[in-house]
Structure formats: structure tokens, C-alpha cells
JSON list of C-alpha atoms and ligand atoms in Angstrom, two decimals:
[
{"chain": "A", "resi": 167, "resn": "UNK", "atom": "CA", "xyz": [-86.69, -49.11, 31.11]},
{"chain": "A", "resi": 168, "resn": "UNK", "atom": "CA", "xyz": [-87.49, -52.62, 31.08]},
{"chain": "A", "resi": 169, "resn": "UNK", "atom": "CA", "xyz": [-88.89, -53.21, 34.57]},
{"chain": "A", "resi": 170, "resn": "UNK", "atom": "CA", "xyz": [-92.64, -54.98, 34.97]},
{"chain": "A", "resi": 171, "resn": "UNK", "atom": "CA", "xyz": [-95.13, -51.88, 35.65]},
{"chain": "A", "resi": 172, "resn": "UNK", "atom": "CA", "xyz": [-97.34, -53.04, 38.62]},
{"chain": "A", "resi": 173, "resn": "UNK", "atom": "CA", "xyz": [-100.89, -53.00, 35.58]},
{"chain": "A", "resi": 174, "resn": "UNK", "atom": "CA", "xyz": [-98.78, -54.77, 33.26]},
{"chain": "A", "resi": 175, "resn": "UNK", "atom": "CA", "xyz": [-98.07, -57.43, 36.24]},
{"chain": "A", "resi": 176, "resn": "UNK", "atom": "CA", "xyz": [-101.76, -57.32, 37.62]},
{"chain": "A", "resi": 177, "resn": "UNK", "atom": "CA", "xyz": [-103.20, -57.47, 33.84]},
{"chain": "A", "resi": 178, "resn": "UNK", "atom": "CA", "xyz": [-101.24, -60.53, 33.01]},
{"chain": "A", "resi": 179, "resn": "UNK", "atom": "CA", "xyz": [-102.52, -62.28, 35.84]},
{"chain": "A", "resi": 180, "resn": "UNK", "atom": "CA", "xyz": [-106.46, -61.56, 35.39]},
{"chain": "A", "resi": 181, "resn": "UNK", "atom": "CA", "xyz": [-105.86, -61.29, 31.74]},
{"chain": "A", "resi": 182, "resn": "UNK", "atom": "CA", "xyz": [-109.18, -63.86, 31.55]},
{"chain": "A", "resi": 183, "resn": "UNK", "atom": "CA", "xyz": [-111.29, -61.61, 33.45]},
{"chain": "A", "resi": 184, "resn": "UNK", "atom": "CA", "xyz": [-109.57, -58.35, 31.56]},
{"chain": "A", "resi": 185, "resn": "UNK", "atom": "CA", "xyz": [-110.71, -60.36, 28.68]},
{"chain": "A", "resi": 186, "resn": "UNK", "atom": "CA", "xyz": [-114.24, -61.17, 29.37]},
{"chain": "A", "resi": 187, "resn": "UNK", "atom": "CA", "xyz": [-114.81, -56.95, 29.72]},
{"chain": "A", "resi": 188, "resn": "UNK", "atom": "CA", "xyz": [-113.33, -56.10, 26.59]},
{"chain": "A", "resi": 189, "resn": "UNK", "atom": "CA", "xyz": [-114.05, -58.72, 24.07]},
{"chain": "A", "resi": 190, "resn": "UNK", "atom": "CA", "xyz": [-117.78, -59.27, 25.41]},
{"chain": "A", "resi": 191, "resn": "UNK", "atom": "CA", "xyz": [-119.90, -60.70, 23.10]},
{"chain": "A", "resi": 192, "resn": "UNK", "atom": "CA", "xyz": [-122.01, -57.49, 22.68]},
{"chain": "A", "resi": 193, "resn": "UNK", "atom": "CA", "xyz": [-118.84, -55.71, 21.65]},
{"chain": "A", "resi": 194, "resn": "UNK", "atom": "CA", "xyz": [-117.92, -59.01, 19.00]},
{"chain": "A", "resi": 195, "resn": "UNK", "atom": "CA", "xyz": [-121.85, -58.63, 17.58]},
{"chain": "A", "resi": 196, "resn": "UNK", "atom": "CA", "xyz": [-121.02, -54.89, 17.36]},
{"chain": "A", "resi": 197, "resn": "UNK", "atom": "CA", "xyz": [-117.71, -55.87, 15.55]},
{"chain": "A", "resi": 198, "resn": "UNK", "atom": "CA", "xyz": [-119.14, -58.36, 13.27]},
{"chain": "A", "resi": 199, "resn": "UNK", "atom": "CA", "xyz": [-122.54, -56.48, 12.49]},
{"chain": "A", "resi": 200, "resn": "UNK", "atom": "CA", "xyz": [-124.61, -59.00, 13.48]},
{"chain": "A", "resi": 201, "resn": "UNK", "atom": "CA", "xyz": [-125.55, -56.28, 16.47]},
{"chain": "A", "resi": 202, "resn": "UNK", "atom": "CA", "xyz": [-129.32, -56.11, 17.73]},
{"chain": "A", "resi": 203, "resn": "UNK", "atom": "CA", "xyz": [-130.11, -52.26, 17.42]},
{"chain": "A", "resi": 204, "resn": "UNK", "atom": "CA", "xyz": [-132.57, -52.64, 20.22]},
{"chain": "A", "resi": 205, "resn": "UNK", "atom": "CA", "xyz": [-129.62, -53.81, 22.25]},
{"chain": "A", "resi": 206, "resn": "UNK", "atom": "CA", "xyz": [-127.26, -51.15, 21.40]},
{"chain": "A", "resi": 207, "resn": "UNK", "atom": "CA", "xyz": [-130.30, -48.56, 22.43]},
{"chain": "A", "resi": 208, "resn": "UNK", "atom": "CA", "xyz": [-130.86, -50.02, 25.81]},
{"chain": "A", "resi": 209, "resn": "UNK", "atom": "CA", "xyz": [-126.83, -49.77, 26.15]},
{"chain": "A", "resi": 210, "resn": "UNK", "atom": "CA", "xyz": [-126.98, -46.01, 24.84]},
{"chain": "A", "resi": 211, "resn": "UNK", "atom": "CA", "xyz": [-129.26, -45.21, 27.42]},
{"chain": "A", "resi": 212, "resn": "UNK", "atom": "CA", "xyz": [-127.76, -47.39, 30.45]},
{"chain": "A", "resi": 213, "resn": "UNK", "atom": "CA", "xyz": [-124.76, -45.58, 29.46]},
{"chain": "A", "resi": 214, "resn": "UNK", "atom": "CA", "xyz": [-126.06, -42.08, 29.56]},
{"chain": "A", "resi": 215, "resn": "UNK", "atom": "CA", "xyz": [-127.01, -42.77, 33.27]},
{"chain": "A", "resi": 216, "resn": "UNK", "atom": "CA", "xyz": [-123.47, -43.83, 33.88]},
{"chain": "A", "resi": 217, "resn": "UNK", "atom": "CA", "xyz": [-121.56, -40.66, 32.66]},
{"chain": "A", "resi": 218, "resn": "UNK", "atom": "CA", "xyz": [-123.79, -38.55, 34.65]},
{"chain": "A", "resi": 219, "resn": "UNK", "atom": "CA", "xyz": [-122.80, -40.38, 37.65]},
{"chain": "A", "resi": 220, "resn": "UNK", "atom": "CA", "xyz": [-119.17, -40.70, 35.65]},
{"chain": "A", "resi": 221, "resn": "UNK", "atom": "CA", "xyz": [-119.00, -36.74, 36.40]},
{"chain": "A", "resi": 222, "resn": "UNK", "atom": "CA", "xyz": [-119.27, -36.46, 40.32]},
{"chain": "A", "resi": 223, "resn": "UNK", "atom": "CA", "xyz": [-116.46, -39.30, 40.20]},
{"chain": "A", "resi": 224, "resn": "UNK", "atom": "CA", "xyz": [-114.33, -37.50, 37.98]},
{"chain": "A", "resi": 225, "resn": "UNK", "atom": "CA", "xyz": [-114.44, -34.66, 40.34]},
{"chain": "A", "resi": 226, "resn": "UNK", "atom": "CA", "xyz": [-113.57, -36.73, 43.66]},
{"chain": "A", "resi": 227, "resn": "UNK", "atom": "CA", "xyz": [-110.70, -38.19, 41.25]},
{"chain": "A", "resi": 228, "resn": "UNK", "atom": "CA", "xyz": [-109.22, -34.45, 40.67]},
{"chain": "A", "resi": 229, "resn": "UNK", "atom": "CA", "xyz": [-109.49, -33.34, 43.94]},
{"chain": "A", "resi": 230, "resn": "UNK", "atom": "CA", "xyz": [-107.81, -36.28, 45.51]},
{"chain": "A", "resi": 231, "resn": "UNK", "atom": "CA", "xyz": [-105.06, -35.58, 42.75]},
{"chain": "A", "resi": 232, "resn": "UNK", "atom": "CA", "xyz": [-105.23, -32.08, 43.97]},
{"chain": "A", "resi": 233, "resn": "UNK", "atom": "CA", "xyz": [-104.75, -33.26, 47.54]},
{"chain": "A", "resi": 234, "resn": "UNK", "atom": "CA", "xyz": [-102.43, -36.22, 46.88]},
{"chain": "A", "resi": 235, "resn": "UNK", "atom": "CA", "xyz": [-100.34, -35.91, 44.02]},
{"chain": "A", "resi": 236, "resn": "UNK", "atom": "CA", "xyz": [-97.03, -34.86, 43.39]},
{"chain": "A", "resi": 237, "resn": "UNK", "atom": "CA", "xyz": [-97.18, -34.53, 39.71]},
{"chain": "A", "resi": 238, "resn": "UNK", "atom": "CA", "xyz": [-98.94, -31.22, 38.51]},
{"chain": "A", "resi": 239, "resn": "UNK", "atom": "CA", "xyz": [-99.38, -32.71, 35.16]},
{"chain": "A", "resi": 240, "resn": "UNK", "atom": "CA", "xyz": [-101.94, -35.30, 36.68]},
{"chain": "A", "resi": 241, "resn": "UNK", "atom": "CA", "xyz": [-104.44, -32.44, 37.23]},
{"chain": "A", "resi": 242, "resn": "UNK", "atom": "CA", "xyz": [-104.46, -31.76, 33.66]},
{"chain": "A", "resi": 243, "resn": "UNK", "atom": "CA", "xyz": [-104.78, -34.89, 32.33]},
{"chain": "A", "resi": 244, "resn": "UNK", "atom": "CA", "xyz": [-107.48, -35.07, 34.67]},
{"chain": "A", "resi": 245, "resn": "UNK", "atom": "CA", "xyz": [-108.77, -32.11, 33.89]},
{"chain": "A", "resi": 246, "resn": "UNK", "atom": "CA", "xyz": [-108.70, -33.19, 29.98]},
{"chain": "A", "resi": 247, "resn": "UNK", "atom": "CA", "xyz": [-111.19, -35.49, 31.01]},
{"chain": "A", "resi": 248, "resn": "UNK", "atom": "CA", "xyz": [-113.28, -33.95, 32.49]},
{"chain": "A", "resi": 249, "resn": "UNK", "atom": "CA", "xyz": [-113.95, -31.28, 29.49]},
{"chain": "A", "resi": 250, "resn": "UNK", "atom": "CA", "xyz": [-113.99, -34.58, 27.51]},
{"chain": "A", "resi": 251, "resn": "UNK", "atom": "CA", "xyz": [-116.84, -35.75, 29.70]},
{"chain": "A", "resi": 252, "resn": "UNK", "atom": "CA", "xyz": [-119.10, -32.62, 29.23]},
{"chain": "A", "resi": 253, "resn": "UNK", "atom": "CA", "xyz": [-118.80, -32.98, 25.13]},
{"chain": "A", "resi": 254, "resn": "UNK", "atom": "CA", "xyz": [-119.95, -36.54, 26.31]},
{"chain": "A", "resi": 255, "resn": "UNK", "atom": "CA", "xyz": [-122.79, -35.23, 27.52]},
{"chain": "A", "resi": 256, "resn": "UNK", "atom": "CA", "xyz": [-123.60, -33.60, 24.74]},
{"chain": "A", "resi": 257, "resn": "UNK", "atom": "CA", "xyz": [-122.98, -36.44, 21.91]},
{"chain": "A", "resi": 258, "resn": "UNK", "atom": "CA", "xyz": [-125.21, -38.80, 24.28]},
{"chain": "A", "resi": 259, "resn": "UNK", "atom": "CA", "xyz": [-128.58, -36.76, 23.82]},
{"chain": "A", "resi": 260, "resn": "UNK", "atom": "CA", "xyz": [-127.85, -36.07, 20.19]},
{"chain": "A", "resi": 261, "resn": "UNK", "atom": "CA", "xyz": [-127.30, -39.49, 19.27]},
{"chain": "A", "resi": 262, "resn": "UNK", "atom": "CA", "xyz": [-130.27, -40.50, 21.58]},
{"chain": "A", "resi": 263, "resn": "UNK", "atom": "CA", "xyz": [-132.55, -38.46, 20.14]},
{"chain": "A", "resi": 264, "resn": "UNK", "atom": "CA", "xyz": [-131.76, -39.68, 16.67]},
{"chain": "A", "resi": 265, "resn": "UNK", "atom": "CA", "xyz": [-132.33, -43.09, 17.79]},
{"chain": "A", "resi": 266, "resn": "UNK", "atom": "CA", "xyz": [-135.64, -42.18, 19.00]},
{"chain": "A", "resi": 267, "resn": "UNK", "atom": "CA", "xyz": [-134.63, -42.62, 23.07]},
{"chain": "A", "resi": 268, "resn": "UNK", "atom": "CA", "xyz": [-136.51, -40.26, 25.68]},
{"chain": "A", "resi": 269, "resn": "UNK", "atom": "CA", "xyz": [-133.58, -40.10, 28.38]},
{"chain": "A", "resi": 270, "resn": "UNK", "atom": "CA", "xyz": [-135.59, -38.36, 30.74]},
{"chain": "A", "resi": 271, "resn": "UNK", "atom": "CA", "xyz": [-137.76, -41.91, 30.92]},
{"chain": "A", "resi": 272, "resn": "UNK", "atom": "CA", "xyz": [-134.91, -44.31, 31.25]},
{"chain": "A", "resi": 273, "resn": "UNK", "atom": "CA", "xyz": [-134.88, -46.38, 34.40]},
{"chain": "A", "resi": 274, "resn": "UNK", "atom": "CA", "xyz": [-131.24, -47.67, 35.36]},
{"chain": "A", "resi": 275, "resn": "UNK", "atom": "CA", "xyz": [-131.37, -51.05, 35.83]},
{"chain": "A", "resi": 276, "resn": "UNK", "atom": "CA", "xyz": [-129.29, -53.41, 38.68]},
{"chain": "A", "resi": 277, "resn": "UNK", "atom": "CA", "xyz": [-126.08, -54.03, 37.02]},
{"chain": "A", "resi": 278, "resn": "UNK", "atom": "CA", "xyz": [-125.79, -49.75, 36.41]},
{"chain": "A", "resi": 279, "resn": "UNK", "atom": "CA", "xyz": [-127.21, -49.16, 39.92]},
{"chain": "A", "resi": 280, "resn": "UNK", "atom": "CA", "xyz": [-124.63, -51.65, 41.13]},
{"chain": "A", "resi": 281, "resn": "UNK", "atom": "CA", "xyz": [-121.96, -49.84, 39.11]},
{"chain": "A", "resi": 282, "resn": "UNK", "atom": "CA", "xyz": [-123.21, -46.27, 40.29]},
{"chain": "A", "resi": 283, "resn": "UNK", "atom": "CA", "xyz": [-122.99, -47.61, 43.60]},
{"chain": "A", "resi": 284, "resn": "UNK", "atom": "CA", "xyz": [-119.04, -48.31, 43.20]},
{"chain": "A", "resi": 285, "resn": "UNK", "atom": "CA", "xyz": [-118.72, -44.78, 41.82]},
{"chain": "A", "resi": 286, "resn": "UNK", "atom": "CA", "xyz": [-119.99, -43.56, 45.06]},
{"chain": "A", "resi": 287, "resn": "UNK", "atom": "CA", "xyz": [-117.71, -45.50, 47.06]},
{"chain": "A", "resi": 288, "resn": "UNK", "atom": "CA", "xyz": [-114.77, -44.48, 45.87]},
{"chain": "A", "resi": 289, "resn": "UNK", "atom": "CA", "xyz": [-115.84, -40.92, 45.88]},
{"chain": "A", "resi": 290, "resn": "UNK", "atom": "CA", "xyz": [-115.17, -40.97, 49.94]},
{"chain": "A", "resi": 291, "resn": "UNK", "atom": "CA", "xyz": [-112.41, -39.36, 51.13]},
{"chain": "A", "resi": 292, "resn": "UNK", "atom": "CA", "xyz": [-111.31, -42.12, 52.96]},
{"chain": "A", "resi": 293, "resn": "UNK", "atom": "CA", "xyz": [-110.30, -44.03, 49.83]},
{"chain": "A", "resi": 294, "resn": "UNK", "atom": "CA", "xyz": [-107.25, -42.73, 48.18]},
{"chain": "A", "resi": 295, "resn": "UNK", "atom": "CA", "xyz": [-106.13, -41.13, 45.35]},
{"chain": "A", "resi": 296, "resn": "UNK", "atom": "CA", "xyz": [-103.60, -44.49, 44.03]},
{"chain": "A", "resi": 297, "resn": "UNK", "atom": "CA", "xyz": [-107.06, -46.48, 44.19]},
{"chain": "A", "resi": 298, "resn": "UNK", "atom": "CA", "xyz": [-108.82, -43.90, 42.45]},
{"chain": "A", "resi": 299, "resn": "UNK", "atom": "CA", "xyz": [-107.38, -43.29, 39.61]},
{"chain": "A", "resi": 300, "resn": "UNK", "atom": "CA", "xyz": [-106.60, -47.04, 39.34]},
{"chain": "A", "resi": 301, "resn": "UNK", "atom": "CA", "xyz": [-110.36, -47.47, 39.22]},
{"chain": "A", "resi": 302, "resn": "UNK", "atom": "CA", "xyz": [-110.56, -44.37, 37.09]},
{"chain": "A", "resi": 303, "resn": "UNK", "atom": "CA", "xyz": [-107.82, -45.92, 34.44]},
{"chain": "A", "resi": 304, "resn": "UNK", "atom": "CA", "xyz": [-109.60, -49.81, 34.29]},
{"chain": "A", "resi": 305, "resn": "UNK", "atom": "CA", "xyz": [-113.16, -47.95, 33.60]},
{"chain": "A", "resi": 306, "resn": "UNK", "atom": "CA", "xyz": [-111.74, -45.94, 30.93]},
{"chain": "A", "resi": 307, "resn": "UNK", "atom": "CA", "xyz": [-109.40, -48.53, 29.38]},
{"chain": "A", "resi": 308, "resn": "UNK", "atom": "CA", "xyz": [-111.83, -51.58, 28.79]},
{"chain": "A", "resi": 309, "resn": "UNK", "atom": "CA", "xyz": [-113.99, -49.11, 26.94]},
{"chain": "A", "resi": 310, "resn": "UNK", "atom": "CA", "xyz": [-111.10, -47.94, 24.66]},
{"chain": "A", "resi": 311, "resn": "UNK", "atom": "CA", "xyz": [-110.07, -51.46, 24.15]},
{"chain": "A", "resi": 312, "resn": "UNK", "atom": "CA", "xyz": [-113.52, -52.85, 23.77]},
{"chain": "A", "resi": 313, "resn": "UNK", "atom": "CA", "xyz": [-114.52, -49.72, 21.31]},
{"chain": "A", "resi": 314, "resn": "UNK", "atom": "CA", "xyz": [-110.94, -50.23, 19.13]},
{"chain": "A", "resi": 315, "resn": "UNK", "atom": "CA", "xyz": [-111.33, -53.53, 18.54]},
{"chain": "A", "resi": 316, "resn": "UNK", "atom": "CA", "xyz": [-114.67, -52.73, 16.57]},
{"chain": "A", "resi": 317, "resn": "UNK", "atom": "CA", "xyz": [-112.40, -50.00, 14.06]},
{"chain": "A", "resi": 318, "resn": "UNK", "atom": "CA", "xyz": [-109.41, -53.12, 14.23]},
{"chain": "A", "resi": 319, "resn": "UNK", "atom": "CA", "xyz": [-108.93, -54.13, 10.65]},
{"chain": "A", "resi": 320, "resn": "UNK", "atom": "CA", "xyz": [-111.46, -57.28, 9.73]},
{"chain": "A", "resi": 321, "resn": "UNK", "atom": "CA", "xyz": [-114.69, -55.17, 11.11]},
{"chain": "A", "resi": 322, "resn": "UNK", "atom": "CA", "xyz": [-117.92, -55.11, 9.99]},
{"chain": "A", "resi": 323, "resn": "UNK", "atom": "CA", "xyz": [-119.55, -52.39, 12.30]},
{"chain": "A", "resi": 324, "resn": "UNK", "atom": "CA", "xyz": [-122.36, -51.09, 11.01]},
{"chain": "A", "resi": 325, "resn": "UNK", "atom": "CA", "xyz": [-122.22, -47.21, 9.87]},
{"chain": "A", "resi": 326, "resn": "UNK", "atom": "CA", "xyz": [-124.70, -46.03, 12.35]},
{"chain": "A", "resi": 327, "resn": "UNK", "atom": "CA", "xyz": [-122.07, -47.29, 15.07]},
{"chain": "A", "resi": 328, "resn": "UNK", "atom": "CA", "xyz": [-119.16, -46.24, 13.57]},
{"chain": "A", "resi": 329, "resn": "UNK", "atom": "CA", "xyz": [-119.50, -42.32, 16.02]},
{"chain": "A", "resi": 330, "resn": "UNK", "atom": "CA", "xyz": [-119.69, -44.75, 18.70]},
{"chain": "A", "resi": 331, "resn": "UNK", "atom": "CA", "xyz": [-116.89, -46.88, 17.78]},
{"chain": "A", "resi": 332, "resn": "UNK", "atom": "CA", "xyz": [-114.61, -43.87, 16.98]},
{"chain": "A", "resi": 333, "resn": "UNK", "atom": "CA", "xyz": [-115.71, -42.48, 20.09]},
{"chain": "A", "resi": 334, "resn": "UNK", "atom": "CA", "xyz": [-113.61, -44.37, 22.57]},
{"chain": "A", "resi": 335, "resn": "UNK", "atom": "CA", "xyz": [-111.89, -46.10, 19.93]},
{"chain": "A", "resi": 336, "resn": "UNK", "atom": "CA", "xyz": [-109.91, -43.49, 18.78]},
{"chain": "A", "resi": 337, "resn": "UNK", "atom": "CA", "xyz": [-106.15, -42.46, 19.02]},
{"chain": "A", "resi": 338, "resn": "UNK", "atom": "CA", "xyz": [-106.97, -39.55, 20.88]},
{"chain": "A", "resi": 339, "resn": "UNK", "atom": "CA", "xyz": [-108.83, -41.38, 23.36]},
{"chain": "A", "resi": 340, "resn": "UNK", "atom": "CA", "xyz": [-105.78, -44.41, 23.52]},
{"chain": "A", "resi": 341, "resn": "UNK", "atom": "CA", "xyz": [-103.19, -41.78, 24.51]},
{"chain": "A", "resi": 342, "resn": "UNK", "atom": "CA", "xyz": [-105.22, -40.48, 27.22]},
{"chain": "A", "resi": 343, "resn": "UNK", "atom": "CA", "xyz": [-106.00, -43.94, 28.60]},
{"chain": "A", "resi": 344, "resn": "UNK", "atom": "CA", "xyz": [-101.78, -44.45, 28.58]},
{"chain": "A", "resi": 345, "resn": "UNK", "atom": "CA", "xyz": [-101.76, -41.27, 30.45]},
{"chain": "A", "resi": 346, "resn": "UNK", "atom": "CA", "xyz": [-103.82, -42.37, 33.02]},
{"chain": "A", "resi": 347, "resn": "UNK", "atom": "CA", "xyz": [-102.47, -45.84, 33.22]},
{"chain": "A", "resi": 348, "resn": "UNK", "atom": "CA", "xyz": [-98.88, -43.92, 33.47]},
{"chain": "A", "resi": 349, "resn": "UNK", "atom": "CA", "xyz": [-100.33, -41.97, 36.35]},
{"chain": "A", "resi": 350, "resn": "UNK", "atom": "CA", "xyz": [-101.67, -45.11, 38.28]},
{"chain": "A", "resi": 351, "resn": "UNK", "atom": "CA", "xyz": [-98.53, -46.80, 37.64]},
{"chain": "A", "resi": 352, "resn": "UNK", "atom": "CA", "xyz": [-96.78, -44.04, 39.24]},
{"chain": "A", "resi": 353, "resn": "UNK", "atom": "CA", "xyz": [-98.42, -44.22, 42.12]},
{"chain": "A", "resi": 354, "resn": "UNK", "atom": "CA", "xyz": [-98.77, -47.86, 42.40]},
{"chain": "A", "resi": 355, "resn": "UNK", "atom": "CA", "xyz": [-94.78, -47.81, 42.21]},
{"chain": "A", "resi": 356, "resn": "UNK", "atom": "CA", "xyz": [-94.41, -45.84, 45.69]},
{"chain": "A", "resi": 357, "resn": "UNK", "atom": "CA", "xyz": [-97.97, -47.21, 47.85]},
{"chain": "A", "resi": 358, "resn": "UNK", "atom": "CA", "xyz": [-97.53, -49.49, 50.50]},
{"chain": "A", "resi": 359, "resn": "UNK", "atom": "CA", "xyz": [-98.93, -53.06, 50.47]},
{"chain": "A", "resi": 360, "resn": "UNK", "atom": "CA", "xyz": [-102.62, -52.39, 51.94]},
{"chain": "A", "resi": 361, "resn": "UNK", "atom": "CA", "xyz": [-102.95, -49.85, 49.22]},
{"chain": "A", "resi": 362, "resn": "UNK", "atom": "CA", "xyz": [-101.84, -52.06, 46.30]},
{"chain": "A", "resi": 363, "resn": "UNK", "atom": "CA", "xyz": [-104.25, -54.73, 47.86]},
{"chain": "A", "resi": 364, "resn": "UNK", "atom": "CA", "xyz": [-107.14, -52.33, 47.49]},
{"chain": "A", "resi": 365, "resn": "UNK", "atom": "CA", "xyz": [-106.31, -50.68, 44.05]},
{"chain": "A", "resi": 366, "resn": "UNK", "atom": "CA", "xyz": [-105.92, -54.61, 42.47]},
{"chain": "A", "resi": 367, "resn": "UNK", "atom": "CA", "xyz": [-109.40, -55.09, 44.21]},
{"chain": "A", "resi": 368, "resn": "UNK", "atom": "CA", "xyz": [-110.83, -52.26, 42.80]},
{"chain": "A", "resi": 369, "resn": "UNK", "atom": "CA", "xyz": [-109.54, -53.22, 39.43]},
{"chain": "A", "resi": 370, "resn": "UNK", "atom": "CA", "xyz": [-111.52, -56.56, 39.27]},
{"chain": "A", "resi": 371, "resn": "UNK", "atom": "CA", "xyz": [-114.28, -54.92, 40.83]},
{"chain": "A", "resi": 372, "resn": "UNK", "atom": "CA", "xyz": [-114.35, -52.51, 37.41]},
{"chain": "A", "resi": 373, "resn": "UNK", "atom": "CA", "xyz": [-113.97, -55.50, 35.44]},
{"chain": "A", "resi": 374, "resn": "UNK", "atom": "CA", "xyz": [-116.81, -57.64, 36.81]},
{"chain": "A", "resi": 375, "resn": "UNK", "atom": "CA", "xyz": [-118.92, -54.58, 36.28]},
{"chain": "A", "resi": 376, "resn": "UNK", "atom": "CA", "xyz": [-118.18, -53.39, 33.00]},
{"chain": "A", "resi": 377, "resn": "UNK", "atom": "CA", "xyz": [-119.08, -57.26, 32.01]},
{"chain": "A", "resi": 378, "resn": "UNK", "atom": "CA", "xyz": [-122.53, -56.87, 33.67]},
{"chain": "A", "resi": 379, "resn": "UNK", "atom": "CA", "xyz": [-123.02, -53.96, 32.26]},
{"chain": "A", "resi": 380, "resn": "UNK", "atom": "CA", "xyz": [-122.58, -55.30, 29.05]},
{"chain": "A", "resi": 381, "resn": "UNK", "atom": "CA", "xyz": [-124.47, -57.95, 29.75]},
{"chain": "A", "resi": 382, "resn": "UNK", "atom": "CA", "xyz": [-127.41, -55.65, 30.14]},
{"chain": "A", "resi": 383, "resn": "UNK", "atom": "CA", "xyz": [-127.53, -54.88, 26.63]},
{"chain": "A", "resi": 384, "resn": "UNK", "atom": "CA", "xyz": [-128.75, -58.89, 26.25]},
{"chain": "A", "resi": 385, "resn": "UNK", "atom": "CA", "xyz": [-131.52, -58.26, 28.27]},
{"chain": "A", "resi": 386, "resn": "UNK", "atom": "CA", "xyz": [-129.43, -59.81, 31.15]},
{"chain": "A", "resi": 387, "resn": "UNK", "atom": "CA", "xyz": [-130.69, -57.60, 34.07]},
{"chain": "B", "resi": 569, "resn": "HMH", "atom": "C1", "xyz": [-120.00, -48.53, 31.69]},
{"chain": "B", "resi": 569, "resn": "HMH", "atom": "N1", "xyz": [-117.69, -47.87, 31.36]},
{"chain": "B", "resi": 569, "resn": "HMH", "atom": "C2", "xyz": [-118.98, -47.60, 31.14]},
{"chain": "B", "resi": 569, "resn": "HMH", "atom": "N2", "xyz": [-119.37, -46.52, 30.47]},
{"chain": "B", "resi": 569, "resn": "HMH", "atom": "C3", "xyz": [-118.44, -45.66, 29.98]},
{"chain": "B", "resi": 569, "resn": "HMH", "atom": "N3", "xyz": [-118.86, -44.57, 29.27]},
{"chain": "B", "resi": 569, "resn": "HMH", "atom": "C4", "xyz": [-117.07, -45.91, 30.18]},
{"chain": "B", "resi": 569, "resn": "HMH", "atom": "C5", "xyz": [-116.73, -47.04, 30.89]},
{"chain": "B", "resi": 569, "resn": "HMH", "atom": "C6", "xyz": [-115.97, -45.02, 29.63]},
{"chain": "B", "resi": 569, "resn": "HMH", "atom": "O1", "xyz": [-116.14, -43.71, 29.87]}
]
């Protein structure tokens, strides 16, 4: 079909701010190799934090899609990510450890905390599933779009990046994000206006935090 999806509609018209999350300059020094390893440690290790706190979020997503949806495919998808998440896990301490990091001794800093923080929130029952996974969809997305755009033809990424780069940046990882932002589109389709007011908040919300988060990789905390 032709018709305007309700992301396509919302991206278009915050396409600055959608912008400033996945073309950050951290991601453009990544691109170009000009990247501060020191930086990209104190972003391994921010990041580490995050996916933990990623996980309990995950959950609250898949049981509101448990509760709410009416597409049984959802769950898997879902469900995808989650095993996704605990390999994750894994590749974080490996790669930490050969950059030297003790995880056990990293202190999250405000623009994580602040992040964590909006996890949380949406975790409540109270919020529901359409905001969710709309949240769940942006967080995902910017990272796939940031992390492609350092494989895109014309990079220079450095070879000890490249795991991370292929990480999010890969195909795999692409399809999934269109599977999510097929899900949220979905249910943005059939939610009433309050609820559309909250998801498109909760989308901006991701994006100003994804940017500070970046931004704590220049020692912007
Ligand atoms: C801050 N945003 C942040 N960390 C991540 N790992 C993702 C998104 C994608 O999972």
C-alpha cells in the first residue's frame, strides 16, 4: 500500500532531532577513524550498564505484548530479542575485558541514570503496550542506523570497531528493527489520540537520550 505509516509521518517531522541521535559526532569520528579509543571505552562500559537495565525492559515489553496484543507473531519477535540480548551480554564482557575495562567498577553516569530512569517508567503497567514497543523500536533503531552508517560504503572504522559496527549494523539486526517498527506501526494504526500523544512523546524522549548518551562518550556528563 501506499498510505503514510504513523513513524514514517512522526520521523519526517523530527527528522532533525532523529538526526542528531544517529549521525552524532561520536558515531561520524567512529566512521571516519579519527575515534578517541578512550571514548569508545567509556561508551563500552556506559553501554554495558544500559543492556542490563535493557533486560528488565525487554521483559515488561513481552508481557504487555502478552497482555495486549493481537498478533502472536509479536511475542516472537520479541522473544528474538530477548535471546539476542543475553548473547549481548556475553559479547559486552568479552570485548571489555580485551579492552582492559573492569565492569564490576564502572559507575553510570547522569545521562545513563537518566536513561535507566525512562526504562523504568515505561516498565509500569500503567503505560501501554503501543507506547512500549514504540519506545522499544526508536531505542533499537537509532543504534542500527547510527552503527550502519559506520559499515556504509566511504568508512574508515577502525578494525578493532568493526564487531561493534557489525553488531547493530548488520542485516540481521535491520530486519528485526523493521519488525518492530511494523509492530508499532500496527498498533499506532488502531490507538486512540491520548495514546498516539504519548508514544510520539516517548519517541523524542528516546531520541534526546540516545544523544546524551552519546554525548557521554566526549566526556559530556
Ligand atoms: C544507549 N541505545 C543504547 N544502547 C543500546 N545498546 C541500544 C540503544 C540498542 O540496543
Amino acid at each position: 500500500s501506499t498510505s503514510t505509516t504513523t513513524i514514517e509521518t512522526w520521523l519526517n517531522k523530527h527528522r532533525l532531532m532523529y538526526n542528531k541521535a544517529t549521525q552524532h559526532p561520536f558515531i561520524h569520528s567512529i566512521r571516519d577513524g579519527t575515534v578517541n579509543f578512550s571514548s569508545f571505552k567509556i561508551w563500552l562500559g556506559q553501554d554495558y550498564i544500559f543492556v542490563r537495565e535493557f533486560v528488565p525492559f525487554l521483559a515488561s515489553v513481552l508481557l504487555k505484548a502478552w497482555k495486549e496484543s493481537d498478533d502472536g507473531s509479536d511475542m516472537e519477535v520479541l522473544l528474538g530479542g530477548m535471546a539476542s540480548l543475553n548473547d549481548e551480554i556475553s559479547w559486552f564482557k568479552k570485548e571489555a575485558s580485551k579492552w582492559g575495562i573492569l565492569l564490576s567498577s564502572v559507575i553510570p553516569q547522569k545521562a545513563n541514570q537518566d536513561y535507566c530512569r525512562f526504562l523504568e517508567s515505561l516498565i509500569s503497567p500503567e503505560v501501554n503496550y503501543t507506547v512500549a514497543v514504540t519506545a522499544f523500536w526508536a531505542i533499537e533503531a537509532v543504534y542500527q542506523e547510527s552503527f550502519f552508517l559506520c559499515l556504509s560504503s566511504g568508512s574508515n572504522a577502525p578494525i578493532e570497531l568493526m564487531e561493534t559496527c557489525q553488531r547493530w549494523g548488520n542485516d540481521a539486526f535491520g530486519q528485526y528493527c523493521v519488525s518492530l517498527r511494523n509492530i508499532a506501526n500496527r498498533n499506532l494504526a488502531k490507538a486512540p489520540g491520548d495514546v498516539l500523544r504519548k508514544a510520539e512523546d516517548a519517541l523524542l524522549r528516546v531520541l534526546e537520550l540516545e544523544v546524551g548518551f552519546w554525548n557521554m562518550s566526549h566526556g559530556e556528563m
